[in-house]
Short mmCIF file of C-alpha atoms and ligand atoms in Angstrom, two decimals:
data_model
loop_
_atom_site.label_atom_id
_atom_site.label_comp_id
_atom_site.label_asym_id
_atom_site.label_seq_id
_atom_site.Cartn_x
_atom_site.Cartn_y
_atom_site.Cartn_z
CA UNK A 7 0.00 0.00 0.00
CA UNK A 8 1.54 3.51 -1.00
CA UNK A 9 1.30 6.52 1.44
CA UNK A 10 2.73 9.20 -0.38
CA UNK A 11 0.61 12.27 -0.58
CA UNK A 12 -0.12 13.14 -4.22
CA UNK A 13 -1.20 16.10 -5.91
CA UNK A 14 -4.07 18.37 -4.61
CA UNK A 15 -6.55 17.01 -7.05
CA UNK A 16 -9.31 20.04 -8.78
CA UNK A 17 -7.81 22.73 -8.01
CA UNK A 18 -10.40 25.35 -8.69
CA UNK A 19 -9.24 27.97 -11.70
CA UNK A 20 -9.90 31.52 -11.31
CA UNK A 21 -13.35 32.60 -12.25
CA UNK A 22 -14.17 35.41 -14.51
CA UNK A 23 -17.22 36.20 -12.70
CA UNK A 24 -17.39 36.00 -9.17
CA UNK A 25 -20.41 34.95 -7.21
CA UNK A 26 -20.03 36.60 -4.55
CA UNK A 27 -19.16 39.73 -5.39
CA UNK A 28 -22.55 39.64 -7.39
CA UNK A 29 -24.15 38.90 -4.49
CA UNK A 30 -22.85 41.76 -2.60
CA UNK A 31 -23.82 43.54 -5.77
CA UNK A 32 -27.73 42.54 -4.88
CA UNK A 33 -27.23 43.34 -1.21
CA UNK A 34 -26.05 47.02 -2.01
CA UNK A 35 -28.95 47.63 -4.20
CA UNK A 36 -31.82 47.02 -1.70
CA UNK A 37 -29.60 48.22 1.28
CA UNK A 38 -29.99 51.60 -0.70
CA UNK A 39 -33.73 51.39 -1.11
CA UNK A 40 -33.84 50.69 2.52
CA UNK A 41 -31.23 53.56 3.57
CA UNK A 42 -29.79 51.42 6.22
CA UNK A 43 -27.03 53.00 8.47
CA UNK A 44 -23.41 51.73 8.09
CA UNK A 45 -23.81 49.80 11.63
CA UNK A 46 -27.27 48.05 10.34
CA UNK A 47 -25.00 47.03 7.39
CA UNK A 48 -22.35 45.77 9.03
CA UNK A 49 -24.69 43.46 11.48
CA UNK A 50 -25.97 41.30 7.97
CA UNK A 51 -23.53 41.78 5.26
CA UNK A 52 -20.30 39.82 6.25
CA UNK A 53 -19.96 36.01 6.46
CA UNK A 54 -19.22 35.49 10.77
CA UNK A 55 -17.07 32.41 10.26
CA UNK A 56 -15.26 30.66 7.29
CA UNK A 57 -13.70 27.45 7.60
CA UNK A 58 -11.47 26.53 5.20
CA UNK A 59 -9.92 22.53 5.24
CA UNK A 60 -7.23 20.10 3.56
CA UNK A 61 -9.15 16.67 3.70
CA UNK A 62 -6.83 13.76 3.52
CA UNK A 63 -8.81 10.54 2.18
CA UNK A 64 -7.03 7.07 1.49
CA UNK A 65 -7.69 6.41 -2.37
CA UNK A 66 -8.31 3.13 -3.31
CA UNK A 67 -5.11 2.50 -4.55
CA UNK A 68 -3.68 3.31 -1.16
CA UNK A 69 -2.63 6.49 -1.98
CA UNK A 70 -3.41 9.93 -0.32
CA UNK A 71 -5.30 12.84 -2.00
CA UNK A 72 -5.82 16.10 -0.52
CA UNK A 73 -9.10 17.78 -1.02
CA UNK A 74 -9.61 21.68 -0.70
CA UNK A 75 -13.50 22.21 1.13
CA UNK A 76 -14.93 25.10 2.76
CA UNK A 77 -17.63 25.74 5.54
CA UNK A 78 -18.78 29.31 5.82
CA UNK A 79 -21.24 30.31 8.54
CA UNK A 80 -22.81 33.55 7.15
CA UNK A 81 -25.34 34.30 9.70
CA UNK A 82 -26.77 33.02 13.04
CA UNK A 83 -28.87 35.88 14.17
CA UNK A 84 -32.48 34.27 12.83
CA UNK A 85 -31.07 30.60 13.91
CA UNK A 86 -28.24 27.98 13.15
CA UNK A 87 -26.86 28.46 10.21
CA UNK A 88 -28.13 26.14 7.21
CA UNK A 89 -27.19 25.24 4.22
CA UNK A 90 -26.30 22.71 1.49
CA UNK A 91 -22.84 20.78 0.54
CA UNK A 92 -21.83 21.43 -2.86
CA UNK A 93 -19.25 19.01 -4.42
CA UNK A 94 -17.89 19.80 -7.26
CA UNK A 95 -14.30 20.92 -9.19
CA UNK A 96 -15.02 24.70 -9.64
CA UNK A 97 -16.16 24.84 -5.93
CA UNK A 98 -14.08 28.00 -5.04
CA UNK A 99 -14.43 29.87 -1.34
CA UNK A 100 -16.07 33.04 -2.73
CA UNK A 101 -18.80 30.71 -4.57
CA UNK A 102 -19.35 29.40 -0.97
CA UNK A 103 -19.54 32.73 0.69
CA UNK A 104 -21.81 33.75 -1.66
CA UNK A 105 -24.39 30.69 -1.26
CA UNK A 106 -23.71 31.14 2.48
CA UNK A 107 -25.29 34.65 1.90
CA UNK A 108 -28.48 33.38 -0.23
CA UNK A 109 -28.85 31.20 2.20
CA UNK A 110 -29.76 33.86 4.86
CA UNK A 111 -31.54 35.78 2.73
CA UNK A 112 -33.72 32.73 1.74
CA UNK A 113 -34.51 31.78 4.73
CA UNK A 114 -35.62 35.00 6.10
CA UNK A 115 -37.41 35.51 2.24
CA UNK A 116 -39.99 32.55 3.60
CA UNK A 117 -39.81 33.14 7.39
CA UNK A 118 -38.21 30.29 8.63
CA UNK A 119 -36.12 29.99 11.74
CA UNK A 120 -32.29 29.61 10.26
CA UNK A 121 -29.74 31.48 9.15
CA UNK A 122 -27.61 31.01 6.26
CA UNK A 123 -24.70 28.59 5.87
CA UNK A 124 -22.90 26.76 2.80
CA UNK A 125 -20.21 24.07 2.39
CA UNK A 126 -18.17 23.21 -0.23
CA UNK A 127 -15.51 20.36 -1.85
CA UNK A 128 -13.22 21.19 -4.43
CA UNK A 129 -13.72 17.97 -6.23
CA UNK A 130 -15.33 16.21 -9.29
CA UNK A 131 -17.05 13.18 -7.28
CA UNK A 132 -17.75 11.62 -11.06
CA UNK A 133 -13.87 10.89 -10.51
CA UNK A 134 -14.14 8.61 -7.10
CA UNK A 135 -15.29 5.11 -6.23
CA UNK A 136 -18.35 4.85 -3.95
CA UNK A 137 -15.96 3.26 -1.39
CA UNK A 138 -13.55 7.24 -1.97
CA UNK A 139 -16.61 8.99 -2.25
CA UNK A 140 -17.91 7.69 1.52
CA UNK A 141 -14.30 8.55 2.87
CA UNK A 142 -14.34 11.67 1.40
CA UNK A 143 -17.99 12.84 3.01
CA UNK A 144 -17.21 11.04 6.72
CA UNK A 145 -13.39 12.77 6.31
CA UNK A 146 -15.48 16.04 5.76
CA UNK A 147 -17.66 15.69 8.05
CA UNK A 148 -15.61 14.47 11.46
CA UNK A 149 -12.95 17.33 10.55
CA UNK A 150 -16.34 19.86 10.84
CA UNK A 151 -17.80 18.08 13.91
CA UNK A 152 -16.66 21.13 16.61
CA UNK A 153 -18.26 23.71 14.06
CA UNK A 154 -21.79 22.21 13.49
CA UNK A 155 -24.53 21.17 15.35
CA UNK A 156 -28.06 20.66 15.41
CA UNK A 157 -28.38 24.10 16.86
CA UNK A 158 -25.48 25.27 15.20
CA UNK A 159 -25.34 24.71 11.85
CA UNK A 160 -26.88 22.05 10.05
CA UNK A 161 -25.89 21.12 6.10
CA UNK A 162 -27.63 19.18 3.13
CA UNK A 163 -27.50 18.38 0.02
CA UNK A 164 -26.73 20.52 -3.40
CA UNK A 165 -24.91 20.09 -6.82
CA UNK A 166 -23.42 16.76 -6.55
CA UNK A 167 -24.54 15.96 -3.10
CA UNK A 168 -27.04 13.09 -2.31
CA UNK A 169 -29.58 11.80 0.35
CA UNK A 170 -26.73 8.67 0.88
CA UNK A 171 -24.11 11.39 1.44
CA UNK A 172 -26.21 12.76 3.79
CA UNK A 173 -26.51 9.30 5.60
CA UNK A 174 -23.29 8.84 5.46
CA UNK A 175 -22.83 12.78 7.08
CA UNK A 176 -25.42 11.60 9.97
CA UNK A 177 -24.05 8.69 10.88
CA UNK A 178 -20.56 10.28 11.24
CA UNK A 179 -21.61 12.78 13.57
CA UNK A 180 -23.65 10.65 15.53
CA UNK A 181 -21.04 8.44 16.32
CA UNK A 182 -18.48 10.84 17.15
CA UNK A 183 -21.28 12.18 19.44
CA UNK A 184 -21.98 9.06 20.96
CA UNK A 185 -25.78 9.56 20.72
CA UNK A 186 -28.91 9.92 17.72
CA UNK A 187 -28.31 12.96 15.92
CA UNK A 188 -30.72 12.78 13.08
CA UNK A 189 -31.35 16.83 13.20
CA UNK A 190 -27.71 17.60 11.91
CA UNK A 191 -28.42 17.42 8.23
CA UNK A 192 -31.17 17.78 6.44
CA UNK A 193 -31.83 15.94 2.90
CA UNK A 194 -31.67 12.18 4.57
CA UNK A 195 -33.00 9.15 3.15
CA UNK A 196 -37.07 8.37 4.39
CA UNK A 197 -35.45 5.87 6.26
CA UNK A 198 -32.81 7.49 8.08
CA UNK A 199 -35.14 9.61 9.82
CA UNK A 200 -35.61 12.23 6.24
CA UNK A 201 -38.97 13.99 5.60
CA UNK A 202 -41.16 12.83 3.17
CA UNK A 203 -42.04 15.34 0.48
CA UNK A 204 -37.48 16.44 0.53
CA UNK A 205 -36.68 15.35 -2.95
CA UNK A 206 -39.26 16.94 -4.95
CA UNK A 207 -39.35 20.17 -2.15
CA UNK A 208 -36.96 22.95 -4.62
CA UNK A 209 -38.65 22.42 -7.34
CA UNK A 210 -42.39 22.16 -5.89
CA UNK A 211 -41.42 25.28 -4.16
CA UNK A 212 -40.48 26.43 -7.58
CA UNK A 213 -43.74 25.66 -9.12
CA UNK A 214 -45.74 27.57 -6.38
CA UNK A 215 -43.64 30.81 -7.23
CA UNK A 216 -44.34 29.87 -10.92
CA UNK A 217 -48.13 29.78 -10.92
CA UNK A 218 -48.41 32.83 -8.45
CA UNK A 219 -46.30 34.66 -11.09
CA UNK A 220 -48.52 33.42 -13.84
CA UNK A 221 -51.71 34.53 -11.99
CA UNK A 222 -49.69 38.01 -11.99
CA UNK A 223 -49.16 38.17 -15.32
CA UNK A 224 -52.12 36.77 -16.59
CA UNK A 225 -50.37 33.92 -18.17
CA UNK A 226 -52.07 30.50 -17.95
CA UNK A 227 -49.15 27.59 -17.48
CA UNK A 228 -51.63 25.02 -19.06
CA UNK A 229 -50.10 25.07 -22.45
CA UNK A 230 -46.97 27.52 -21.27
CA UNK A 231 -43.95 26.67 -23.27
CA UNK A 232 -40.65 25.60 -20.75
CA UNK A 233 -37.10 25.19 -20.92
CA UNK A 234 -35.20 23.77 -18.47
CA UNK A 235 -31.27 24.12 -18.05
CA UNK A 236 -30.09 21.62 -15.40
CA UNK A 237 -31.59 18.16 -14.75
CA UNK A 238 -30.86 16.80 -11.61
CA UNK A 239 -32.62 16.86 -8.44
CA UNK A 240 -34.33 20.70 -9.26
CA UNK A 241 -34.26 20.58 -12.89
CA UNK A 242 -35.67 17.15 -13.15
CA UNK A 243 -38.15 17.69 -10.67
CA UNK A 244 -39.55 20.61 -12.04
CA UNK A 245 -39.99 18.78 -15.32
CA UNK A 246 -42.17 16.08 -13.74
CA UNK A 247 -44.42 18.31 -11.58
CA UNK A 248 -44.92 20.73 -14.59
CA UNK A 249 -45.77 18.08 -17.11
CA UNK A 250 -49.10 17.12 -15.10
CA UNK A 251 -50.12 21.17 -15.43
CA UNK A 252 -50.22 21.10 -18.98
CA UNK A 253 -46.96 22.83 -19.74
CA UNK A 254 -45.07 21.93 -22.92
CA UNK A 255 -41.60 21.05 -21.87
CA UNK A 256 -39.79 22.02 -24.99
CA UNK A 257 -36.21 21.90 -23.85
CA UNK A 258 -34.15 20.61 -21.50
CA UNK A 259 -30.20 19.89 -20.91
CA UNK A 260 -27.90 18.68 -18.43
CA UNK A 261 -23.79 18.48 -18.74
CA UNK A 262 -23.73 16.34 -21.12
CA UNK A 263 -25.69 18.74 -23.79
CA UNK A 264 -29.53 20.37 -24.22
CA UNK A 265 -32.47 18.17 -26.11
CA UNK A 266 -35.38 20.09 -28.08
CA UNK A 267 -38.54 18.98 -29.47
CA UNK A 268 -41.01 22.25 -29.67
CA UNK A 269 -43.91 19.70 -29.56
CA UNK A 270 -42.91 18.59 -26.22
CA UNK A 271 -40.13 16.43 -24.74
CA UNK A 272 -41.56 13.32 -23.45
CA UNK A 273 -40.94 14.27 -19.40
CA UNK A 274 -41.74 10.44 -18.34
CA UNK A 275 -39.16 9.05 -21.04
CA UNK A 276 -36.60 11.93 -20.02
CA UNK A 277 -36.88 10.52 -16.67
CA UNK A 278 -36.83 7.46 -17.47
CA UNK A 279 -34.05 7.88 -19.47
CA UNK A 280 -31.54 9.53 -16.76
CA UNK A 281 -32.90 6.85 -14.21
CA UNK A 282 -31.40 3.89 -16.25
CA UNK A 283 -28.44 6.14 -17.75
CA UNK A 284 -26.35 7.25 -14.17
CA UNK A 285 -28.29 10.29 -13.67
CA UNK A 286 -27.26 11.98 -17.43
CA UNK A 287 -29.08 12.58 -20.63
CA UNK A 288 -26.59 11.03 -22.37
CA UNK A 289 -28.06 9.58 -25.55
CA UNK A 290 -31.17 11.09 -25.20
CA UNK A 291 -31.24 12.58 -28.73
CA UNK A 292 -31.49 8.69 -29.62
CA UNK A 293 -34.68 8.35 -27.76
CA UNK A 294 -36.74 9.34 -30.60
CA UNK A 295 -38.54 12.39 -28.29
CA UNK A 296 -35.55 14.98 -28.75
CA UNK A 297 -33.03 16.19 -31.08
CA UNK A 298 -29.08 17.85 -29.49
CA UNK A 299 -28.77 20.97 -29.93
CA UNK A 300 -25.44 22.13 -31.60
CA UNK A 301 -25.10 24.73 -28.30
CA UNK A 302 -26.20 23.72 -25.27
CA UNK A 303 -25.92 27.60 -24.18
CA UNK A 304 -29.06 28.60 -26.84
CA UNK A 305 -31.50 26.83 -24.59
CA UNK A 306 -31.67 29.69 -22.52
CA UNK A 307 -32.58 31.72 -25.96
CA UNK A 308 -35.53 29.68 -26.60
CA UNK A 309 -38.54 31.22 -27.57
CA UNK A 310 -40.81 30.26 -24.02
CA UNK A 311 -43.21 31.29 -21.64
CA UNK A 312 -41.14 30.03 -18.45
CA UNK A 313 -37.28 29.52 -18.34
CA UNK A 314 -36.01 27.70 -15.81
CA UNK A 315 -32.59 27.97 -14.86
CA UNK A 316 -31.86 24.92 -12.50
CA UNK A 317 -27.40 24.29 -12.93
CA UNK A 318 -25.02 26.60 -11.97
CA UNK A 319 -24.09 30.21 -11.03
CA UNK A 320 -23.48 32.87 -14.05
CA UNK A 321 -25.86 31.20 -16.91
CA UNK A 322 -27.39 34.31 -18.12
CA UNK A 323 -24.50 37.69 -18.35
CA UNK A 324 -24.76 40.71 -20.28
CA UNK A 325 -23.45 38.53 -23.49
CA UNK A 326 -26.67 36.63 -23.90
CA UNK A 327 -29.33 38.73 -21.66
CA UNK A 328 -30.40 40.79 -24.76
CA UNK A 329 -31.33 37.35 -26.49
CA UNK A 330 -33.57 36.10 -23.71
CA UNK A 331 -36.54 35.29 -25.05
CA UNK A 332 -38.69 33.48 -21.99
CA UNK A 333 -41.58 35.88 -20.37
CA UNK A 334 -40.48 34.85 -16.99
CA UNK A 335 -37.42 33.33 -15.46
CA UNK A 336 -37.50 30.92 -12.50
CA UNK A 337 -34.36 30.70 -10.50
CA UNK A 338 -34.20 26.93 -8.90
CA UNK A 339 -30.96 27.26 -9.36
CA UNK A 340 -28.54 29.64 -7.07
CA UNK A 341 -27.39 33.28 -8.89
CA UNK A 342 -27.59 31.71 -12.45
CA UNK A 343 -28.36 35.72 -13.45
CA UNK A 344 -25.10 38.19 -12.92
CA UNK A 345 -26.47 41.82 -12.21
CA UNK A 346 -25.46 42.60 -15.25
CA UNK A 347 -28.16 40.50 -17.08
CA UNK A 348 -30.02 41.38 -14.61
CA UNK A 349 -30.45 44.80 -15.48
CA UNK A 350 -30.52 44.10 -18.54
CA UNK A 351 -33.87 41.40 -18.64
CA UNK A 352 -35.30 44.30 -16.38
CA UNK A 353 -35.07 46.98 -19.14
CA UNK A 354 -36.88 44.33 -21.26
CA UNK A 355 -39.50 43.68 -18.91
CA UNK A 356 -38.36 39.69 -18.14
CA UNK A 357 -40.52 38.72 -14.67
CA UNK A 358 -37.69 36.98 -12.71
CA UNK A 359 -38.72 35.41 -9.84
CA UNK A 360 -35.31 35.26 -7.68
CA UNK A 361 -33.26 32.71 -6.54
CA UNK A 362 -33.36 33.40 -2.64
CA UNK A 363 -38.14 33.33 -3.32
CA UNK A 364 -37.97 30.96 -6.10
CA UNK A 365 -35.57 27.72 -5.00
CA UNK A 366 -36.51 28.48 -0.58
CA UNK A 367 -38.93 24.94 -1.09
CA UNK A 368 -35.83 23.01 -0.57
CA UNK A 369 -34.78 24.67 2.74
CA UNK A 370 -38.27 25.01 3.68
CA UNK A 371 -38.99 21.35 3.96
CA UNK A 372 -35.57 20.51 5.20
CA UNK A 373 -36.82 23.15 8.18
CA UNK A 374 -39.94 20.68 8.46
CA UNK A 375 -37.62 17.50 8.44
CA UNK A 376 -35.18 19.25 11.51
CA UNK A 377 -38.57 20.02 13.13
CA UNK A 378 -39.28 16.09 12.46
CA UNK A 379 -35.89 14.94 13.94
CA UNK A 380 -36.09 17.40 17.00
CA UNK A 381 -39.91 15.98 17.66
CA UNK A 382 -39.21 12.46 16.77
CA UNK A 383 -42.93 12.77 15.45
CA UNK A 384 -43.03 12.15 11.51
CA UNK A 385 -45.63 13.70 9.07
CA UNK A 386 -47.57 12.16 6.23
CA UNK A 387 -47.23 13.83 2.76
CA UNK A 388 -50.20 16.05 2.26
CA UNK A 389 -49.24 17.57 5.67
CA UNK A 390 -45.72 18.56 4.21
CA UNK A 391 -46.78 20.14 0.78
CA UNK A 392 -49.66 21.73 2.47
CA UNK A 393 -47.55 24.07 4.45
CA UNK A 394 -44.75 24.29 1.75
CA UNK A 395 -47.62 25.58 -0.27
CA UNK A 396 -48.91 27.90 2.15
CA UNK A 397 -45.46 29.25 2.85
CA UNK A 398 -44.07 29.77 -0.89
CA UNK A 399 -47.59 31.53 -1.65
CA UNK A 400 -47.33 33.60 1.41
CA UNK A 401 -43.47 34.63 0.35
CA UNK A 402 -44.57 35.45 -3.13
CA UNK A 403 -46.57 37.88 -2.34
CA UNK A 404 -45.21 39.20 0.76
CA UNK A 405 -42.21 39.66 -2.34
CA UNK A 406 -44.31 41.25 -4.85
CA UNK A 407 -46.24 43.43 -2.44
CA UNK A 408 -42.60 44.89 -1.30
CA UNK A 409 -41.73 45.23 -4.99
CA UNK A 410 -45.34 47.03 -6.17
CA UNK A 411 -44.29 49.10 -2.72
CA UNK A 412 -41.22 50.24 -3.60
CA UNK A 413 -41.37 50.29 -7.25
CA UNK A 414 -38.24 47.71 -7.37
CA UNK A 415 -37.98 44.02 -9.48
CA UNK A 416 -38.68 41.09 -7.50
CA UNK A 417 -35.16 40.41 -6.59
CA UNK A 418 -34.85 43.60 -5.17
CA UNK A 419 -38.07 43.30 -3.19
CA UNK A 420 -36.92 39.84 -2.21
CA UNK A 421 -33.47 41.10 -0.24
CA UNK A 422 -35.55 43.83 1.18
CA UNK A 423 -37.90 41.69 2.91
CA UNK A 424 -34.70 39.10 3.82
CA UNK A 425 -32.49 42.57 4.86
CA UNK A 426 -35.49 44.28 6.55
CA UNK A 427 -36.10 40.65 8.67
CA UNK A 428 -32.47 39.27 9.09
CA UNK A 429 -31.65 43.49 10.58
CA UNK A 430 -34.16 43.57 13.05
CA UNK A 431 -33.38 40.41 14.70
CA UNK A 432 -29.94 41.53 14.91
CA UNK A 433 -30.99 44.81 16.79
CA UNK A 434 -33.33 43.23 19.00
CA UNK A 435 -30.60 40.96 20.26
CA UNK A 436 -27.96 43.12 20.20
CA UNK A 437 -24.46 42.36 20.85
CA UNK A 438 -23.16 39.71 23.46
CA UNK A 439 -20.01 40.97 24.13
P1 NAD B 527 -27.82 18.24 -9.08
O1 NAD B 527 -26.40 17.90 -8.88
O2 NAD B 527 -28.86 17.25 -8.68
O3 NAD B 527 -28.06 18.61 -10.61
C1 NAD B 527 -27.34 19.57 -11.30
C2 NAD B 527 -27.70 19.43 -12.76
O4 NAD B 527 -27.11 20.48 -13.52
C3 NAD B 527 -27.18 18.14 -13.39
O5 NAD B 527 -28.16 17.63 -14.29
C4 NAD B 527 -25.95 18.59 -14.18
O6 NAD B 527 -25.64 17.73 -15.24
C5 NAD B 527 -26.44 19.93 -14.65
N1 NAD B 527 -25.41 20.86 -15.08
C6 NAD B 527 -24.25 21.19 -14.47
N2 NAD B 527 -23.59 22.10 -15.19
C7 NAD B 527 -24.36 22.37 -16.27
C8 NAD B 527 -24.25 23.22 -17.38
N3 NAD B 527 -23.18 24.01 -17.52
N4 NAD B 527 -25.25 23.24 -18.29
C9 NAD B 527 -26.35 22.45 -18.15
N5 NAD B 527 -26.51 21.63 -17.12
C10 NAD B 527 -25.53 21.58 -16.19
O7 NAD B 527 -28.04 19.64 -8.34
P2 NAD B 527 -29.40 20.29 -7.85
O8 NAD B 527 -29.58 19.95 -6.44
O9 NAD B 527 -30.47 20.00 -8.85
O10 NAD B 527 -29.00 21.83 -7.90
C11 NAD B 527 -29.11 22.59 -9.09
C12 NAD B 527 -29.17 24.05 -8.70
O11 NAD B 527 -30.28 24.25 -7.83
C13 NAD B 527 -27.95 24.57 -7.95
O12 NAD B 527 -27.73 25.93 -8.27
C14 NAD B 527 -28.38 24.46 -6.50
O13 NAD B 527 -27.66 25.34 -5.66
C15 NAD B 527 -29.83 24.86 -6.64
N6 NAD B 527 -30.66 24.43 -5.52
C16 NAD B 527 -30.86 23.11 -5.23
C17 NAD B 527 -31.63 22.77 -4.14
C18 NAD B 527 -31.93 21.33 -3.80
O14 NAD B 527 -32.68 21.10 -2.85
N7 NAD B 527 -31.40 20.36 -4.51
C19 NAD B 527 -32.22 23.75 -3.36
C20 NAD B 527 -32.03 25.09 -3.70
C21 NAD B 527 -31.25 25.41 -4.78
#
């Protein structure tokens, strides 16, 4: 067996547009509508701990790889911090910081008791074995144990990340603290103590935001023309629940490439299709419901009612803003609009329906399944999606009312409910020492 220490594997290149600095583009734009003083500021903007880690993990050939991850604690002031685990190889510590933020603001957005939290590996898991993969998440995980907590901080899953990872995340902290710890992730398997009603929570979430907007607009989504960019757990999902409503799915892609048919992709065969194929689309043009588009990027130019964004960060910049097509945009996925675009789709009249409103389902019922774990007392189904309904309908319009208010897009209106909530807490407690 070797024990050298080999190279530090994904090391993350330098990115031309950073995440976070985008999101402390957003921030400053409602903090202005709001006028808040420079001490108010200071309280909510700054991330209060960030935890950066070298992971050793044995390999399977008996070597030893060092991973780069992160762990940034943005806020506690509304509750523990929470937040996802991310991993993949562009994973840098701004991208973190940045999703630590969201996080906050999201939470606050639908009124839930957490604050904001994000985690991060710099590592393409498609490269591991399950056995490095389990190493990995458990070496993560124990090296974290004196930072998190059920009342602390408490991660789950995002790009890359599972419901076994989270197992595997659970167990690991439960045995270091000697006792059942199912509260200190959220995104488990049903049967290690997860909520029913998790997997499909983002993008039913989504949906809610979706049809409120339509009602809005005056746009009926039975017929509505889709694209989706992003098929895992938000992108596929939001395929599957839109299908049943009558919208035409006309488009959607994955990182493997983007699949058209303007009659309608076949959602059940799509599904189908990534179920028996690892998770990708691979292929799918061979299906006989889809044809591959030459660039995957001209999905997002599609001629549709609803886009849905539902990959990565920085999909939609100033170079392809002004060819956005779609009516309305709904962000599953985390800042996949730069302000720049975002200006931009503004001047043309796009109804975006933010990240931090739009994609809050998924936190939303993981706040349900830590309210399970801390209860031991386990809700049906209907009981779940009844009050994730209730609380993404309340959110969008508490949203839009703030953005009719102040004359502002939604995203605006959506930090200045999140700002407005996330500062008075802070004043009301004050500082501890
Ligand atoms: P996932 O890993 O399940 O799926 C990601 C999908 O995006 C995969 O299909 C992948 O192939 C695809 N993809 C990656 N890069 C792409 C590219 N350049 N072009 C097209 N497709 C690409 O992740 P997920 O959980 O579905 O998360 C997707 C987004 O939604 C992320 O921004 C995440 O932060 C956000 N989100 C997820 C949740 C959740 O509960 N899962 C909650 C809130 C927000």
């Amino acid at each position: 067996m070797r024990s050298d220490v080999r190279k530090t594997r994904g090391t993350a290149p330098i990115m031309s547009l950073n995440a976070y600095e985008n999101a402390m583009k957003q921030f400053n734009q409602a903090v202005e509508v709001l006028g808040l003083a420079p001490n108010q500021v200071a309280m909510v903007k700054d991330p209060r701990k960030v935890i950066e880690l070298q992971l050793p993990v044995r390999m399977d050939d008996g070597s030893i790889e060092i991973f780069q991850a992160f762990r940034v604690q943005h806020s506690i002031a509304r509750g523990p911090a929470k937040g996802g685990v991310r991993f993949h190889q562009d994973v840098t510590v701004d991208e973190v910081k940045a999703l630590a933020f969201w996080m906050t603001m999201k939470c606050a957005v639908v009124n839930i008791p957490f604050g904001g939290g994000k985690g991060g590996i710099v590592v393409d898991p498609s490269t591991l074995s399950l056995g490095e993969l389990e190493r990995l998440s458990r070496r993560f995980f124990s090296e974290l144990a004196l930072d998190i907590g059920e009342n602390v901080d408490i991660p789950a899953p995002d790009v890359n990340t599972n419901p076994q990872i989270m197992a595997w995340f659970m167990d690991t902290y439960s045995m270091h603290a000697r006792q059942h710890t199912p509260g200190i992730v959220t995104g488990k398997p049903l049967e290690v103590f997860g909520s029913r009603g998790r997997t499909q929570a983002t993008a039913q979430g989504m949906v809610h935001t979706l049809e409120e907007a339509a009602k809005h607009l005056g746009l009926d989504l039975d017929g509505a023309r889709v694209a989706i960019q992003g098929f895992g757990n938000a992108g596929s999902n939001s395929a599957r629940l839109l299908a049943p409503k009558g919208a035409r799915v006309i488009a959607i892609s994955d990182v493997t490439g983007a699949y058209v048919n303007e009659d309608g992709i076949d959602v059940d065969k799509a599904l189908a299709w990534v179920e028996g194929n690892g998770g990708k689309l691979t292929g799918f043009e061979t299906s006989g419901t889809a044809t591959k588009m030459d660039d995957p990027m001209m999905l997002l130019e599609l001629d549709v009612d609803a886009l849905i964004p539902a990959a990565m960060e920085n999909q939609i910049t100033e170079s392809n803003a002004h060819d956005i097509r779609a009516k309305i945009i709904a962000e599953c996925a985390n800042g996949p609009v730069t302000p720049e675009a975002d200006a931009i789709l503004n001047e043309k009249g796009v109804f975006i329906i933010p990240d931090i409103l739009c994609n809050a389902g998924g936190v939303t019922v993981s706040y349900f399944e830590w309210v399970q774990n801390k209860t031991g007392y386990y809700w049906r189904e209907e009981r779940v999606l009844e009050e994730l309904h209730g609380i993404m309908r309340d959110a969008f319009r508490n949203v839009l009312a703030a953005s009719l208010k102040h004359e502002v897009p939604m995203r605006v209106a959506a930090f200045i409910v999140a700002i407005e909530s996330v500062t008075r807490t802070a004043e009301l407690r004050g500082l501890y020492a």
